[in-house]
């Protein structure tokens, strides 16, 4: 057996796995092969999205399930022994493990991040010297500085439901870092994880491990929406079974160990409403606060009093959007996040959906609208004479034609893409949401006739609308399709199949903006939800350019100081709670509150009564529409797919000659096609822009290197005209000419796949083996003829260099 001819798989099977097994690793509980750590980023252009292909870690070694220790990266023996090290280091970074092994079957290069000063970080060891589980675990313990007292908590098993579901790599990091921090004595933990990355599942595993290790016996899980509590109770938290209860009726039952509750169910302005005081301050020893950017971020919020009452408990804050202002700070209360997983990371890994943005600018938003002298509104009210702009519309003044044009634009987009795509339209207030519902109904008469729930207003004040929220977020339910809302759906709504987010709301809060965008970031491959569109009428997406959108959370809160008798004292006062929910059912209050004066929410000295003017008959036009895409740096770019393809391919091939040379030398041209696909080149999108009858070779030559293209049929005909295959016998020429026709119709895949010999017209010539043997003299000669055919198709004479 020639070792150098063995594949990577053979090297793993014949050399690496036996070495690991001989070292004492348990193949059932301590070893996993082909561990896929990322899903593959989705590239979006036009109405298409494709995933980049991703590589898997060859082998990951674990101390216990979900507690990784080491990565092994293998290569075929024809490569150097350390060829896979850099790849292994990348996987180790994701898993946060200190031990990396690279091998070609001759031995291992061992990269040891625990090496002390003066010791080499990388050494070469033989197959027989592979370390045992105990050796690596002891090195790991010393590296981490774990004490004997901490180990029972740190090594407590994860919950395993037997389905094969395992935490993603970033969830492992969040869980392990949190448990480790608590084992070390930290009692305030902040986890920042982008919407759609599984915060609740992560919280469950943290609670489960602490509960099973008996380090925390009574747990309180706090949320601000009923839907969040109910989803947790019937979903991720279900394994707690009879030990779990949901607090209702303002009664805390001490018989249970795991309590799920709304903030509002435990507290209120009156003393009798403060249900949390029914138990001793030391009753709970672990509190997990979901969406902690809300009231718990504010020092004087009603919710914060629960946390302060149970101050002896370990408290874990979960949020996608930590609130950091001059008055409010999550970091001030919980400390720096123990782990952060951002939207950008989620999109790059392929766990979150990327987005494209369609910015629609309306003339009256850009230039304003001023009433004529003495003009009255629809109700006969004299309209204040001033210029009204985008900040006023649907707050201080309603212009029917503006609402109608927005609804018309939304409807036109859905009609030309997918009329059944789940859509959330964010409006300024409840009244605006209702008028938008009516306008959308009128612009979608055929859909509404099919089902009158095609468009629904889902707001906090409407029981019928709220009753449809479950159907809206259920992928199996077709209706409602379009939901108009104001505040109710900004957070806590797990709408996995939402494909269109419409922004017709003035959004200045970065926290709120990130929460709204999060409604679309979930991916659901089963329902072909890989990306989503943001249709922006209010320039809200300019917030994407703010470094705060997806940067590191930085503490901003400033605590003022006062000097009393020469000493410095700290005061803690100021307004809080921008996103504070109302009491009651856990929904956000959305009052159409009366205000005063021209500036919404202001109250000038003369206390002029607020009047919201309602105007019809105003001409409103679209000034421009612009489409932007999420690029590799997490920024929005205005870019055609041709531009994207050009930049992507130029990173791989520096010139036309470089591309043609690589193409001609490739044994399988389809391998280059697939590699470019993995980099985000969407052939269907290019064909739509350029022409559907060209193959990948000509699409690249034309789009990237400005060459005049040939269609597949033109290339096939050129080969036939040159009588290129006269050197072959008649039977072989018949097969090759039929393959040329297949190329003209379907492309290279048919030419390079020997299975094509099973279909028409080859099926009339005999079975594939008979065709290969009788026409070409064997498989090797057939493969050589295919290479000749491809060389003829892409002969240099067909390229204008």
Short mmCIF file of N, CA, C and O in Angstrom, two decimals, residues 369 371-385 397-398 611 613-618:
data_model
loop_
_atom_site.label_atom_id
_atom_site.label_comp_id
_atom_site.label_asym_id
_atom_site.label_seq_id
_atom_site.Cartn_x
_atom_site.Cartn_y
_atom_site.Cartn_z
N UNK A 369 -44.05 69.64 3.62
CA UNK A 369 -45.34 70.09 3.06
C UNK A 369 -45.86 71.25 3.90
O UNK A 369 -45.81 71.22 5.13
N UNK A 371 -49.23 73.92 4.38
CA UNK A 371 -50.62 74.16 3.96
C UNK A 371 -50.76 75.51 3.27
O UNK A 371 -49.96 76.42 3.47
N UNK A 372 -51.80 75.62 2.47
CA UNK A 372 -52.11 76.91 1.87
C UNK A 372 -52.65 77.84 2.95
O UNK A 372 -53.10 77.42 4.02
N UNK A 373 -52.60 79.11 2.68
CA UNK A 373 -53.06 80.10 3.66
C UNK A 373 -54.53 79.85 4.00
O UNK A 373 -55.40 79.82 3.12
N UNK A 374 -54.81 79.63 5.29
CA UNK A 374 -56.18 79.42 5.74
C UNK A 374 -56.73 78.03 5.47
O UNK A 374 -57.94 77.80 5.64
N UNK A 375 -55.87 77.07 5.10
CA UNK A 375 -56.36 75.73 4.77
C UNK A 375 -56.82 75.00 6.03
O UNK A 375 -56.18 75.07 7.08
N UNK A 376 -57.95 74.32 5.90
CA UNK A 376 -58.46 73.51 7.01
C UNK A 376 -58.31 72.04 6.66
O UNK A 376 -58.22 71.67 5.49
N UNK A 377 -58.29 71.19 7.69
CA UNK A 377 -58.14 69.76 7.45
C UNK A 377 -59.50 69.09 7.22
O UNK A 377 -60.52 69.78 7.12
N UNK A 378 -59.51 67.78 7.17
CA UNK A 378 -60.75 67.04 6.89
C UNK A 378 -61.81 67.25 7.96
O UNK A 378 -63.00 67.03 7.70
N UNK A 379 -61.38 67.65 9.15
CA UNK A 379 -62.32 67.87 10.26
C UNK A 379 -62.68 69.33 10.43
O UNK A 379 -63.32 69.71 11.41
N UNK A 380 -62.25 70.17 9.51
CA UNK A 380 -62.56 71.59 9.58
C UNK A 380 -61.64 72.39 10.47
O UNK A 380 -61.88 73.58 10.72
N UNK A 381 -60.55 71.76 10.97
CA UNK A 381 -59.60 72.47 11.82
C UNK A 381 -58.62 73.27 10.97
O UNK A 381 -58.12 72.77 9.95
N UNK A 382 -58.37 74.51 11.41
CA UNK A 382 -57.39 75.34 10.72
C UNK A 382 -56.00 74.76 10.94
O UNK A 382 -55.56 74.58 12.08
N UNK A 383 -55.31 74.45 9.85
CA UNK A 383 -53.99 73.82 9.96
C UNK A 383 -52.95 74.87 10.29
O UNK A 383 -52.87 75.92 9.64
N UNK A 384 -52.14 74.61 11.33
CA UNK A 384 -51.06 75.53 11.69
C UNK A 384 -50.16 75.75 10.49
O UNK A 384 -49.74 74.79 9.83
N UNK A 385 -49.85 77.01 10.24
CA UNK A 385 -49.06 77.36 9.07
C UNK A 385 -47.57 77.16 9.37
O UNK A 385 -46.94 78.00 10.01
N UNK A 397 -49.52 65.18 11.99
CA UNK A 397 -50.38 65.39 10.84
C UNK A 397 -50.48 64.10 10.03
O UNK A 397 -49.50 63.36 9.89
N UNK A 398 -51.66 63.81 9.57
CA UNK A 398 -51.91 62.64 8.73
C UNK A 398 -52.17 63.12 7.31
O UNK A 398 -53.01 63.98 7.09
N UNK A 611 -53.62 69.22 18.41
CA UNK A 611 -54.57 68.74 17.40
C UNK A 611 -53.76 67.99 16.35
O UNK A 611 -52.78 68.52 15.82
N UNK A 613 -53.76 66.95 12.79
CA UNK A 613 -54.47 67.32 11.57
C UNK A 613 -54.55 66.13 10.62
O UNK A 613 -53.64 65.30 10.54
N UNK A 614 -55.65 66.06 9.90
CA UNK A 614 -55.89 64.97 8.95
C UNK A 614 -56.22 65.59 7.60
O UNK A 614 -57.22 66.29 7.45
N UNK A 615 -55.34 65.34 6.62
CA UNK A 615 -55.43 66.04 5.34
C UNK A 615 -55.52 65.03 4.20
O UNK A 615 -54.86 64.00 4.21
N UNK A 616 -56.37 65.35 3.21
CA UNK A 616 -56.45 64.56 1.98
C UNK A 616 -56.25 65.49 0.78
O UNK A 616 -56.37 66.71 0.91
N UNK A 617 -55.94 64.91 -0.36
CA UNK A 617 -55.80 65.69 -1.59
C UNK A 617 -54.41 66.24 -1.82
O UNK A 617 -54.23 67.14 -2.64
N UNK A 618 -53.40 65.71 -1.11
CA UNK A 618 -52.02 66.15 -1.30
C UNK A 618 -51.33 65.23 -2.29
O UNK A 618 -51.41 64.00 -2.16
#
